[in-house]
Amino acid sequence: MRVLVVGSGGREHALAWKLKKSPRVQKVYCAPGNAGIAQEAECVPIAAEDIDALVDFARQEKIDLTVVGPEAPLNLGIVDAFTAAGLSIFGPMQKAARLEGSKVFAKQIMEKYRIPTAESRSFTDVEEALVYLREKGAPIVVKADGLAAGKGVVVAATLAEAEDAVRRMLLEKEFGAAGSRIIIEEYLQGEEVTVLAFTDGEAIIPMASSQDHKAAYDGDKGPNTGGMGAYSPAPVLTKELLAQVEKEILQPTIAGLRAEGIIYKGVLYAGLMITEKGPKVLEYNVRFGDPECQVILPRLKTDLCTIMLAVINNDLANTTIEWYDHHAACVVMASGGYPLSYQKGKIITGLNEAAKLQDVYIFHAGTAKEGDKFVTSGGRVLGITAWGGKLTDALDKAYQAVKLINFAGAHYRRDIGQKALRRQNSIRNLP
Ligand code: AMP
Ligand code: GLY
C-alpha cells in the first residue's frame, strides 16, 4: 500500500515511523513533513490545509490510505473531500470534527447525552459574561469556542484574571473568530489523564493510556504549551476507571453523535480530569495527541495500518488490538522562549550519537535541514522517546539521549513522569 501522512510535527513523525513498519505498506509520503520525517517518508511540499492539492496528489500518486495528523484540515473537511473523490482516508468528517472545532458544540453534546463535564455557559456578550463571572467567582476557566492552537484556555486563579481573559477574547479579539464566542466553566480539581480510542462510529477500542505535560516548566509551572512530554501507561487510569470512562464517556459520546446523524470515525481523544466525583471531560480532540502519540505508538503491537483500514471499513468490532507491556516516555526539547516567541535556525548537534542508544527514537517536531545540518524550525523541536520494562528505564534512556543533544536556547522539563512514579508505587494492574 501507498500511504500519505498529513502534517508536520512529532505526532506525524511517529505515525510515519509506525506505518512504515507495517508489512502492508510499501511507501510512505508526508505532506508537508519535516527534516526528521524525511528519514522515513518522502516529504512533499503541500500544506496540511491545502485540501485540493492533497486530493490531487493522492489521486496522481495512487495513494491507498491517507492519515491526517492535525485538527485544522479535519475541521476544514479534508475527510469529506477525500471521500467524495473516492479516496480512502482515516479521520472524522467535518461535522464530527466540530467536537474539537467548537467547544460550545462539544458542551451541547455532553449536556444532551449526560456525559460528565464541568458546569458551563457560553457567551458572546462581554457584559453578560462579566456578570456571570462575578456570580461564580474564582478559580474559574475561560475558553475560546474555536481552534486556538491550544492557547484558547485560561485557568484563572483570580476574578481579575478571568475578567481580563473575557475582555481579551470578546473585545480585543485575541483569537479572532475562534474567540468571538466563549465558554465560562467551573474549575475542576484532580489529576488529568488522556484516553484515546479508535472508533468506526459503532465499535470503540481504547488505546493504551497516556499522560501529557502541558505546562512549560517543571512542577507544572508556566504557560500552557502543546505538550512538553508524555508517558504511557498512566497509572492514574486503573482498569476499573477505564471501564467507567468507556461506559460514561466514550460510548455515550459516539452513540450521542450517531443519534445526531454523525458517524464518528478515527481517533477520539478525551482529555479528562479525574475528580472526586469521577472522571469528567475537559476537552475532546478529534485526532491523536501530540506528544501522546509518540508514547502510544511504540507500545502498539497490532499493525496500525490494519486498524486504520478496519475503522474506515466499519470492521473495528472484528479487530483485536494488542499492546506491548513496556512503558514509554517522551521528553520534548523546545526552542528557547517557547511557547512565547522564539528564534529558529539553531544548529542541532548530537542527533547521531543519541540515535545509537537502544530503545530510543527521536521524533522530529520542528526541524529543517540546512546543508547537511539539522536546524530548529519550530517551538517544539524534538520528542526524545524511549521505552523499557519500567517507567524509570524509559525515562533514564530518554534523558540520557536528551543530554547528548544540543541547540542554543534548548529547554525541556526535567520532571517528565515523576507524577506517575509517585503513584505507581501504590497501584498495579494497569491497562
Ligand atoms: P483544554 O484545551 O480544554 O484541555 O484546556 C487546557 C488545559 O487547561 C487542560 O489540560 C487543563 O489543564 C486545564 N483546564 C481546562 N479546563 C479546565 C477546568 N474546567 N478545570 C481545571 N482545569 C482545566
Ligand atoms: N497534547 C495535547 C494535544 O495534542 O492536544
Short mmCIF file of C-alpha atoms and ligand atoms in Angstrom, two decimals:
data_model
loop_
_atom_site.label_atom_id
_atom_site.label_comp_id
_atom_site.label_asym_id
_atom_site.label_seq_id
_atom_site.Cartn_x
_atom_site.Cartn_y
_atom_site.Cartn_z
CA MET A 1 0.00 0.00 0.00
CA ARG A 2 0.97 3.59 -0.58
CA VAL A 3 0.29 5.81 2.42
CA LEU A 4 0.14 9.59 2.83
CA VAL A 5 0.52 11.20 6.28
CA VAL A 6 -0.76 14.79 6.51
CA GLY A 7 1.00 17.14 8.94
CA SER A 8 4.49 18.18 10.02
CA GLY A 9 5.00 17.59 13.75
CA GLY A 10 6.27 14.96 16.16
CA ARG A 11 2.93 13.17 16.00
CA GLU A 12 3.17 12.85 12.23
CA HIS A 13 6.75 11.62 12.54
CA ALA A 14 5.53 8.88 14.89
CA LEU A 15 2.68 7.99 12.51
CA ALA A 16 5.03 7.78 9.50
CA TRP A 17 7.56 5.74 11.53
CA LYS A 18 4.92 3.24 12.65
CA LEU A 19 3.17 2.96 9.29
CA LYS A 20 6.50 2.35 7.56
CA LYS A 21 6.97 -0.72 9.77
CA SER A 22 3.70 -2.24 8.51
CA PRO A 23 4.19 -5.29 6.26
CA ARG A 24 1.28 -3.93 4.18
CA VAL A 25 2.96 -0.60 3.45
CA GLN A 26 5.43 -0.15 0.57
CA LYS A 27 5.80 3.58 0.53
CA VAL A 28 5.05 6.47 2.90
CA TYR A 29 4.65 10.10 1.83
CA CYS A 30 4.22 13.01 4.19
CA ALA A 31 2.78 16.46 3.39
CA PRO A 32 4.49 18.70 4.24
CA GLY A 33 6.58 16.73 6.79
CA ASN A 34 9.84 17.95 8.32
CA ALA A 35 13.55 17.12 8.18
CA GLY A 36 13.19 14.16 10.55
CA ILE A 37 10.14 12.75 8.82
CA ALA A 38 12.20 12.80 5.60
CA GLN A 39 14.18 9.90 7.12
CA GLU A 40 11.08 7.69 6.98
CA ALA A 41 8.95 9.15 4.24
CA GLU A 42 9.12 11.14 1.04
CA CYS A 43 8.09 14.66 2.04
CA VAL A 44 6.02 16.64 -0.43
CA PRO A 45 5.73 20.43 -0.15
CA ILE A 46 1.93 20.67 0.20
CA ALA A 47 0.49 22.42 3.26
CA ALA A 48 -1.72 20.32 5.56
CA GLU A 49 -4.63 22.72 4.93
CA ASP A 50 -4.33 22.73 1.12
CA ILE A 51 -7.02 20.12 0.68
CA ASP A 52 -7.45 20.46 -3.11
CA ALA A 53 -3.74 19.96 -3.70
CA LEU A 54 -3.71 16.97 -1.33
CA VAL A 55 -6.62 15.34 -3.17
CA ASP A 56 -4.80 15.88 -6.50
CA PHE A 57 -1.59 14.43 -5.09
CA ALA A 58 -3.36 11.36 -3.64
CA ARG A 59 -5.05 10.73 -7.00
CA GLN A 60 -1.86 11.16 -9.00
CA GLU A 61 0.28 9.01 -6.72
CA LYS A 62 -2.46 6.39 -6.29
CA ILE A 63 -2.41 6.70 -2.50
CA ASP A 64 -4.29 3.81 -0.86
CA LEU A 65 -4.56 5.33 2.61
CA THR A 66 -4.29 8.92 3.88
CA VAL A 67 -3.83 9.54 7.60
CA VAL A 68 -4.49 13.02 8.97
CA GLY A 69 -2.46 14.20 11.99
CA PRO A 70 -3.66 17.72 12.94
CA GLU A 71 -7.12 19.12 13.69
CA ALA A 72 -7.10 22.03 11.23
CA PRO A 73 -7.53 20.03 7.99
CA LEU A 74 -10.12 17.79 9.70
CA ASN A 75 -12.14 20.87 10.61
CA LEU A 76 -11.76 22.16 7.06
CA GLY A 77 -13.33 18.96 5.75
CA ILE A 78 -10.37 17.01 4.36
CA VAL A 79 -12.09 13.69 5.08
CA ASP A 80 -15.26 14.80 3.27
CA ALA A 81 -13.21 15.92 0.24
CA PHE A 82 -11.16 12.70 0.02
CA THR A 83 -14.24 10.54 0.50
CA ALA A 84 -16.10 12.44 -2.23
CA ALA A 85 -13.12 11.81 -4.52
CA GLY A 86 -13.27 8.07 -3.76
CA LEU A 87 -10.04 8.14 -1.77
CA SER A 88 -9.53 6.18 1.44
CA ILE A 89 -8.77 8.42 4.43
CA PHE A 90 -8.51 7.93 8.21
CA GLY A 91 -10.16 10.59 10.37
CA PRO A 92 -13.54 12.12 11.22
CA MET A 93 -15.71 14.04 8.75
CA GLN A 94 -16.07 17.81 9.15
CA LYS A 95 -19.34 17.57 11.12
CA ALA A 96 -17.74 15.15 13.59
CA ALA A 97 -14.55 17.22 13.85
CA ARG A 98 -16.65 20.03 15.37
CA LEU A 99 -16.29 18.15 18.62
CA GLU A 100 -12.86 19.81 18.77
CA GLY A 101 -13.58 22.75 16.45
CA SER A 102 -16.32 24.17 18.66
CA LYS A 103 -16.24 23.83 22.43
CA VAL A 104 -19.84 25.07 22.50
CA PHE A 105 -20.90 22.20 20.23
CA ALA A 106 -18.94 19.73 22.40
CA LYS A 107 -20.69 21.05 25.51
CA GLN A 108 -24.11 20.73 23.84
CA ILE A 109 -23.42 17.08 23.05
CA MET A 110 -22.19 16.44 26.60
CA GLU A 111 -25.22 18.10 28.15
CA LYS A 112 -27.73 16.40 25.87
CA TYR A 113 -26.24 12.94 26.37
CA ARG A 114 -25.40 13.39 30.06
CA ILE A 115 -21.66 12.99 29.69
CA PRO A 116 -19.87 14.17 32.85
CA THR A 117 -18.12 17.53 32.36
CA ALA A 118 -17.63 20.85 34.13
CA GLU A 119 -20.70 23.04 34.51
CA SER A 120 -20.52 25.87 31.97
CA ARG A 121 -22.28 28.59 29.97
CA SER A 122 -21.47 30.18 26.64
CA PHE A 123 -21.36 33.92 25.91
CA THR A 124 -20.89 36.34 23.05
CA ASP A 125 -21.67 39.45 25.10
CA VAL A 126 -18.97 40.87 27.37
CA GLU A 127 -21.26 42.36 29.99
CA GLU A 128 -23.28 39.16 30.38
CA ALA A 129 -20.07 37.17 30.68
CA LEU A 130 -18.72 39.53 33.37
CA VAL A 131 -21.95 39.32 35.38
CA TYR A 132 -21.77 35.52 35.28
CA LEU A 133 -18.09 35.57 36.31
CA ARG A 134 -18.82 37.75 39.34
CA GLU A 135 -21.67 35.47 40.32
CA LYS A 136 -19.46 32.36 40.15
CA GLY A 137 -16.16 33.74 41.50
CA ALA A 138 -12.63 32.35 41.04
CA PRO A 139 -10.96 29.99 40.36
CA ILE A 140 -12.79 29.67 37.06
CA VAL A 141 -11.94 28.74 33.47
CA VAL A 142 -12.46 30.84 30.33
CA LYS A 143 -12.26 29.13 26.92
CA ALA A 144 -12.44 30.39 23.35
CA ASP A 145 -15.03 28.41 21.38
CA GLY A 146 -12.94 27.70 18.29
CA LEU A 147 -9.50 26.35 17.42
CA ALA A 148 -6.74 28.42 19.04
CA ALA A 149 -3.71 26.11 18.78
CA GLY A 150 -4.05 25.03 22.41
CA LYS A 151 -3.82 28.62 23.66
CA GLY A 152 -7.50 29.48 23.97
CA VAL A 153 -7.93 28.26 27.56
CA VAL A 154 -7.31 30.45 30.60
CA VAL A 155 -7.44 28.80 34.00
CA ALA A 156 -7.95 31.92 36.10
CA ALA A 157 -6.93 31.88 39.76
CA THR A 158 -8.49 35.30 40.37
CA LEU A 159 -11.56 37.13 39.16
CA ALA A 160 -9.35 39.86 37.68
CA GLU A 161 -7.52 37.31 35.54
CA ALA A 162 -10.81 35.82 34.36
CA GLU A 163 -12.25 39.26 33.52
CA ASP A 164 -9.10 40.08 31.61
CA ALA A 165 -9.40 36.83 29.61
CA VAL A 166 -13.03 37.59 28.76
CA ARG A 167 -12.12 41.07 27.51
CA ARG A 168 -9.15 39.83 25.51
CA MET A 169 -11.27 37.21 23.78
CA LEU A 170 -14.57 39.04 23.25
CA LEU A 171 -13.43 42.67 22.91
CA GLU A 172 -9.85 42.61 21.69
CA LYS A 173 -10.46 39.52 19.53
CA GLU A 174 -7.15 37.99 20.57
CA PHE A 175 -8.14 34.69 18.94
CA GLY A 176 -10.09 36.25 16.07
CA ALA A 177 -13.32 34.46 15.18
CA ALA A 178 -12.31 31.47 17.36
CA GLY A 179 -12.87 33.68 20.40
CA SER A 180 -15.99 35.55 19.32
CA ARG A 181 -17.90 33.07 21.45
CA ILE A 182 -16.53 31.87 24.78
CA ILE A 183 -17.30 29.33 27.44
CA ILE A 184 -17.01 30.04 31.13
CA GLU A 185 -16.56 26.85 33.01
CA GLU A 186 -16.36 25.53 36.54
CA TYR A 187 -12.79 24.86 37.73
CA LEU A 188 -12.22 21.14 38.23
CA GLN A 189 -9.69 19.71 40.63
CA GLY A 190 -7.97 16.38 40.23
CA GLU A 191 -5.41 14.60 38.10
CA GLU A 192 -5.55 14.80 34.31
CA VAL A 193 -5.35 11.82 32.02
CA THR A 194 -5.78 11.29 28.31
CA VAL A 195 -7.82 8.45 26.88
CA LEU A 196 -7.59 7.93 23.15
CA ALA A 197 -9.75 5.44 21.34
CA PHE A 198 -10.14 4.09 17.83
CA THR A 199 -13.74 4.08 16.66
CA ASP A 200 -15.59 3.35 13.43
CA GLY A 201 -18.72 5.05 14.72
CA GLU A 202 -20.01 1.84 16.35
CA ALA A 203 -17.22 -0.14 17.96
CA ILE A 204 -14.84 1.70 20.27
CA ILE A 205 -11.43 0.35 21.28
CA PRO A 206 -9.47 2.46 23.79
CA MET A 207 -5.74 2.73 23.30
CA ALA A 208 -3.09 2.38 25.97
CA SER A 209 -3.46 5.24 28.44
CA SER A 210 -1.10 8.20 28.43
CA GLN A 211 -0.39 11.45 30.15
CA ASP A 212 0.78 14.72 28.68
CA HIS A 213 2.66 17.54 30.50
CA LYS A 214 1.02 20.73 29.28
CA ALA A 215 2.81 23.38 31.34
CA ALA A 216 6.12 24.76 30.04
CA TYR A 217 8.21 24.30 33.18
CA ASP A 218 8.93 21.78 35.92
CA GLY A 219 6.31 21.34 38.60
CA ASP A 220 3.54 22.23 36.09
CA LYS A 221 4.61 25.88 36.25
CA GLY A 222 4.48 28.46 33.49
CA PRO A 223 2.23 28.89 30.49
CA ASN A 224 0.45 26.00 28.77
CA THR A 225 2.13 24.54 25.68
CA GLY A 226 1.12 21.96 23.10
CA GLY A 227 2.75 19.41 25.42
CA MET A 228 6.28 19.14 26.85
CA GLY A 229 6.39 15.38 27.30
CA ALA A 230 4.32 12.30 27.91
CA TYR A 231 4.36 8.80 29.28
CA SER A 232 2.33 5.62 28.79
CA PRO A 233 0.72 3.85 30.58
CA ALA A 234 -0.68 6.41 33.03
CA PRO A 235 -1.08 4.78 36.45
CA VAL A 236 -3.94 7.10 37.43
CA LEU A 237 -6.10 5.22 34.93
CA THR A 238 -6.75 1.85 36.54
CA LYS A 239 -8.69 -0.87 34.70
CA GLU A 240 -11.77 -0.03 36.75
CA LEU A 241 -11.52 3.65 35.91
CA LEU A 242 -11.03 2.91 32.22
CA ALA A 243 -14.19 0.76 32.27
CA GLN A 244 -16.03 3.72 33.82
CA VAL A 245 -14.62 6.09 31.16
CA GLU A 246 -15.79 3.74 28.41
CA LYS A 247 -19.29 3.44 29.83
CA GLU A 248 -19.88 7.03 30.96
CA ILE A 249 -17.88 8.96 28.38
CA LEU A 250 -16.67 7.18 25.23
CA GLN A 251 -19.79 5.16 24.47
CA PRO A 252 -22.35 7.93 25.09
CA THR A 253 -20.24 10.37 23.05
CA ILE A 254 -20.12 8.14 19.98
CA ALA A 255 -23.74 6.98 20.43
CA GLY A 256 -24.88 10.58 21.03
CA LEU A 257 -23.22 11.77 17.84
CA ARG A 258 -24.78 8.86 15.96
CA ALA A 259 -28.20 9.92 17.30
CA GLU A 260 -27.43 13.37 15.83
CA GLY A 261 -26.74 11.74 12.46
CA ILE A 262 -22.96 11.99 12.82
CA ILE A 263 -20.89 8.84 12.33
CA TYR A 264 -17.60 9.48 14.09
CA LYS A 265 -14.64 7.59 12.60
CA GLY A 266 -10.99 7.84 13.52
CA VAL A 267 -9.36 8.65 16.83
CA LEU A 268 -11.37 10.20 19.64
CA TYR A 269 -9.24 11.94 22.26
CA ALA A 270 -10.86 12.54 25.62
CA GLY A 271 -8.91 14.90 27.90
CA LEU A 272 -10.20 14.03 31.36
CA MET A 273 -9.98 15.29 34.90
CA ILE A 274 -10.24 12.53 37.46
CA THR A 275 -12.22 14.35 40.13
CA GLU A 276 -13.52 13.14 43.49
CA LYS A 277 -16.86 12.62 41.75
CA GLY A 278 -15.32 10.54 38.95
CA PRO A 279 -13.89 11.29 35.51
CA LYS A 280 -15.10 14.44 33.74
CA VAL A 281 -14.37 15.65 30.21
CA LEU A 282 -12.12 18.74 29.92
CA GLU A 283 -11.96 18.61 26.15
CA TYR A 284 -12.35 16.38 23.15
CA ASN A 285 -9.84 16.29 20.37
CA VAL A 286 -10.55 14.56 17.09
CA ARG A 287 -7.07 13.18 16.44
CA PHE A 288 -4.03 11.66 18.13
CA GLY A 289 -2.48 13.83 20.84
CA ASP A 290 0.94 15.31 20.32
CA PRO A 291 3.14 14.13 22.16
CA GLU A 292 0.81 11.36 23.43
CA CYS A 293 1.05 9.68 20.02
CA GLN A 294 4.84 9.39 20.39
CA VAL A 295 4.49 7.25 23.54
CA ILE A 296 1.44 5.25 22.45
CA LEU A 297 2.58 4.05 19.04
CA PRO A 298 5.84 2.43 20.22
CA ARG A 299 3.64 0.30 22.52
CA LEU A 300 1.25 -0.81 19.77
CA LYS A 301 1.78 -4.45 18.78
CA THR A 302 -1.05 -4.78 16.24
CA ASP A 303 -0.40 -3.40 12.75
CA LEU A 304 -1.54 0.26 12.70
CA CYS A 305 -2.42 0.13 9.01
CA THR A 306 -4.76 -2.84 9.61
CA ILE A 307 -6.51 -0.99 12.46
CA MET A 308 -6.97 2.14 10.35
CA LEU A 309 -8.44 0.17 7.44
CA ALA A 310 -10.81 -1.60 9.86
CA VAL A 311 -12.01 1.82 11.06
CA ILE A 312 -12.57 3.03 7.52
CA ASN A 313 -14.34 -0.20 6.52
CA ASN A 314 -16.58 -0.38 9.64
CA ASP A 315 -14.86 -3.55 10.80
CA LEU A 316 -13.36 -2.48 14.10
CA ALA A 317 -15.63 -4.86 16.07
CA ASN A 318 -13.74 -7.76 14.46
CA THR A 319 -10.30 -6.36 15.21
CA THR A 320 -8.19 -7.16 18.26
CA ILE A 321 -5.67 -4.57 19.34
CA GLU A 322 -2.66 -5.69 21.32
CA TRP A 323 -0.07 -3.66 23.22
CA TYR A 324 3.42 -4.32 24.46
CA ASP A 325 3.74 -4.36 28.23
CA HIS A 326 6.60 -1.90 28.26
CA HIS A 327 6.49 1.72 29.41
CA ALA A 328 7.29 4.61 27.09
CA ALA A 329 8.33 8.18 27.84
CA CYS A 330 8.83 11.22 25.64
CA VAL A 331 10.77 14.36 26.60
CA VAL A 332 10.16 17.35 24.33
CA MET A 333 13.11 19.64 23.64
CA ALA A 334 11.79 23.10 22.78
CA SER A 335 13.21 26.33 21.42
CA GLY A 336 14.24 28.98 23.95
CA GLY A 337 11.20 31.16 24.66
CA TYR A 338 8.57 28.63 23.56
CA PRO A 339 5.54 28.82 23.98
CA LEU A 340 6.04 32.57 23.53
CA SER A 341 8.21 33.94 20.71
CA TYR A 342 11.36 32.02 19.86
CA GLN A 343 14.13 32.01 17.27
CA LYS A 344 14.58 29.45 14.53
CA GLY A 345 17.60 28.18 12.63
CA LYS A 346 19.71 26.99 15.60
CA ILE A 347 22.03 24.13 14.68
CA ILE A 348 21.18 20.83 16.41
CA THR A 349 24.10 18.59 17.41
CA GLY A 350 24.31 15.11 18.91
CA LEU A 351 21.44 13.51 16.97
CA ASN A 352 23.61 10.70 15.56
CA GLU A 353 25.09 9.84 18.95
CA ALA A 354 21.65 9.81 20.59
CA ALA A 355 20.20 7.67 17.80
CA LYS A 356 22.72 4.92 18.62
CA LEU A 357 21.13 4.34 22.03
CA GLN A 358 18.91 1.25 22.26
CA ASP A 359 15.14 1.56 22.64
CA VAL A 360 15.32 5.28 21.90
CA TYR A 361 13.74 7.07 18.97
CA ILE A 362 13.98 10.76 18.19
CA PHE A 363 10.80 12.13 16.70
CA HIS A 364 11.28 15.49 14.99
CA ALA A 365 8.62 18.12 15.65
CA GLY A 366 10.15 21.33 14.27
CA THR A 367 13.37 20.75 12.35
CA ALA A 368 14.71 21.67 8.92
CA LYS A 369 17.88 20.86 7.01
CA GLU A 370 20.49 23.50 6.17
CA GLY A 371 23.08 21.78 4.00
CA ASP A 372 23.83 18.57 5.87
CA LYS A 373 22.91 20.02 9.26
CA PHE A 374 19.65 19.80 11.17
CA VAL A 375 18.40 23.16 12.46
CA THR A 376 15.44 24.19 14.62
CA SER A 377 12.34 25.39 12.78
CA GLY A 378 9.56 25.31 15.37
CA GLY A 379 8.66 25.80 19.03
CA ARG A 380 8.71 22.14 19.88
CA VAL A 381 11.82 20.80 18.16
CA LEU A 382 12.32 17.15 19.12
CA GLY A 383 10.41 14.47 21.03
CA ILE A 384 13.01 12.18 22.55
CA THR A 385 11.18 8.92 23.12
CA ALA A 386 12.36 5.78 24.86
CA TRP A 387 10.84 2.59 26.19
CA GLY A 388 11.67 -0.09 28.72
CA GLY A 389 10.31 -2.64 31.19
CA LYS A 390 9.70 0.03 33.79
CA LEU A 391 8.85 3.71 33.51
CA THR A 392 12.17 4.54 35.20
CA ASP A 393 14.04 2.63 32.45
CA ALA A 394 12.20 4.57 29.76
CA LEU A 395 12.83 7.89 31.50
CA ASP A 396 16.52 7.15 32.14
CA LYS A 397 17.08 6.30 28.48
CA ALA A 398 15.15 9.32 27.22
CA TYR A 399 17.11 11.72 29.45
CA GLN A 400 20.39 10.00 28.52
CA ALA A 401 19.59 10.83 24.89
CA VAL A 402 18.48 14.38 25.76
CA LYS A 403 21.88 15.01 27.35
CA LEU A 404 23.64 14.15 24.10
CA ILE A 405 21.60 16.63 22.05
CA ASN A 406 22.23 20.35 21.97
CA PHE A 407 21.00 23.53 20.34
CA ALA A 408 21.26 27.12 21.50
CA GLY A 409 18.48 28.00 23.95
CA ALA A 410 17.07 24.45 24.20
CA HIS A 411 14.74 23.89 27.12
CA TYR A 412 12.97 20.80 28.37
CA ARG A 413 11.25 19.63 31.51
CA ARG A 414 13.30 17.54 33.89
CA ASP A 415 10.30 16.06 35.70
CA ILE A 416 8.53 14.09 32.97
CA GLY A 417 6.86 11.04 34.52
CA GLN A 418 7.52 11.97 38.13
CA LYS A 419 3.83 12.13 38.99
CA ALA A 420 3.36 8.64 37.58
CA LEU A 421 6.32 7.27 39.54
CA ARG A 422 4.85 8.57 42.77
CA ARG A 423 1.55 6.92 42.04
CA GLN A 424 2.93 3.75 40.51
CA ASN A 425 4.46 2.75 43.79
CA SER A 426 0.97 2.31 45.16
CA ILE A 427 -1.01 0.95 42.19
CA ARG A 428 -0.52 -2.05 39.90
CA ASN A 429 -2.84 -3.64 37.37
CA LEU A 430 -2.74 -1.03 34.60
CA PRO A 431 -4.46 -1.17 31.24
P1 AMP B 1 -8.30 22.18 27.22
O1 AMP B 1 -7.65 22.69 25.97
O2 AMP B 1 -9.76 22.44 27.32
O3 AMP B 1 -7.91 20.77 27.59
O4 AMP B 1 -7.59 23.00 28.39
C1 AMP B 1 -6.20 23.05 28.53
C2 AMP B 1 -5.81 22.76 29.95
O5 AMP B 1 -6.47 23.66 30.83
C3 AMP B 1 -6.27 21.38 30.43
O6 AMP B 1 -5.35 20.39 30.08
C4 AMP B 1 -6.33 21.59 31.92
O7 AMP B 1 -5.05 21.53 32.49
C5 AMP B 1 -6.83 23.00 32.01
N1 AMP B 1 -8.30 23.03 32.16
C6 AMP B 1 -9.21 23.08 31.17
N2 AMP B 1 -10.47 23.08 31.66
C7 AMP B 1 -10.35 23.04 33.00
C8 AMP B 1 -11.30 23.01 34.09
N3 AMP B 1 -12.61 23.06 33.87
N4 AMP B 1 -10.81 22.95 35.33
C9 AMP B 1 -9.48 22.92 35.57
N5 AMP B 1 -8.55 22.94 34.60
C10 AMP B 1 -8.97 22.99 33.33
N1 GLY B 2 -1.02 17.15 23.80
C1 GLY B 2 -2.29 17.73 23.72
C2 GLY B 2 -2.89 17.73 22.39
O1 GLY B 2 -2.43 17.06 21.48
O2 GLY B 2 -3.89 18.40 22.20
#
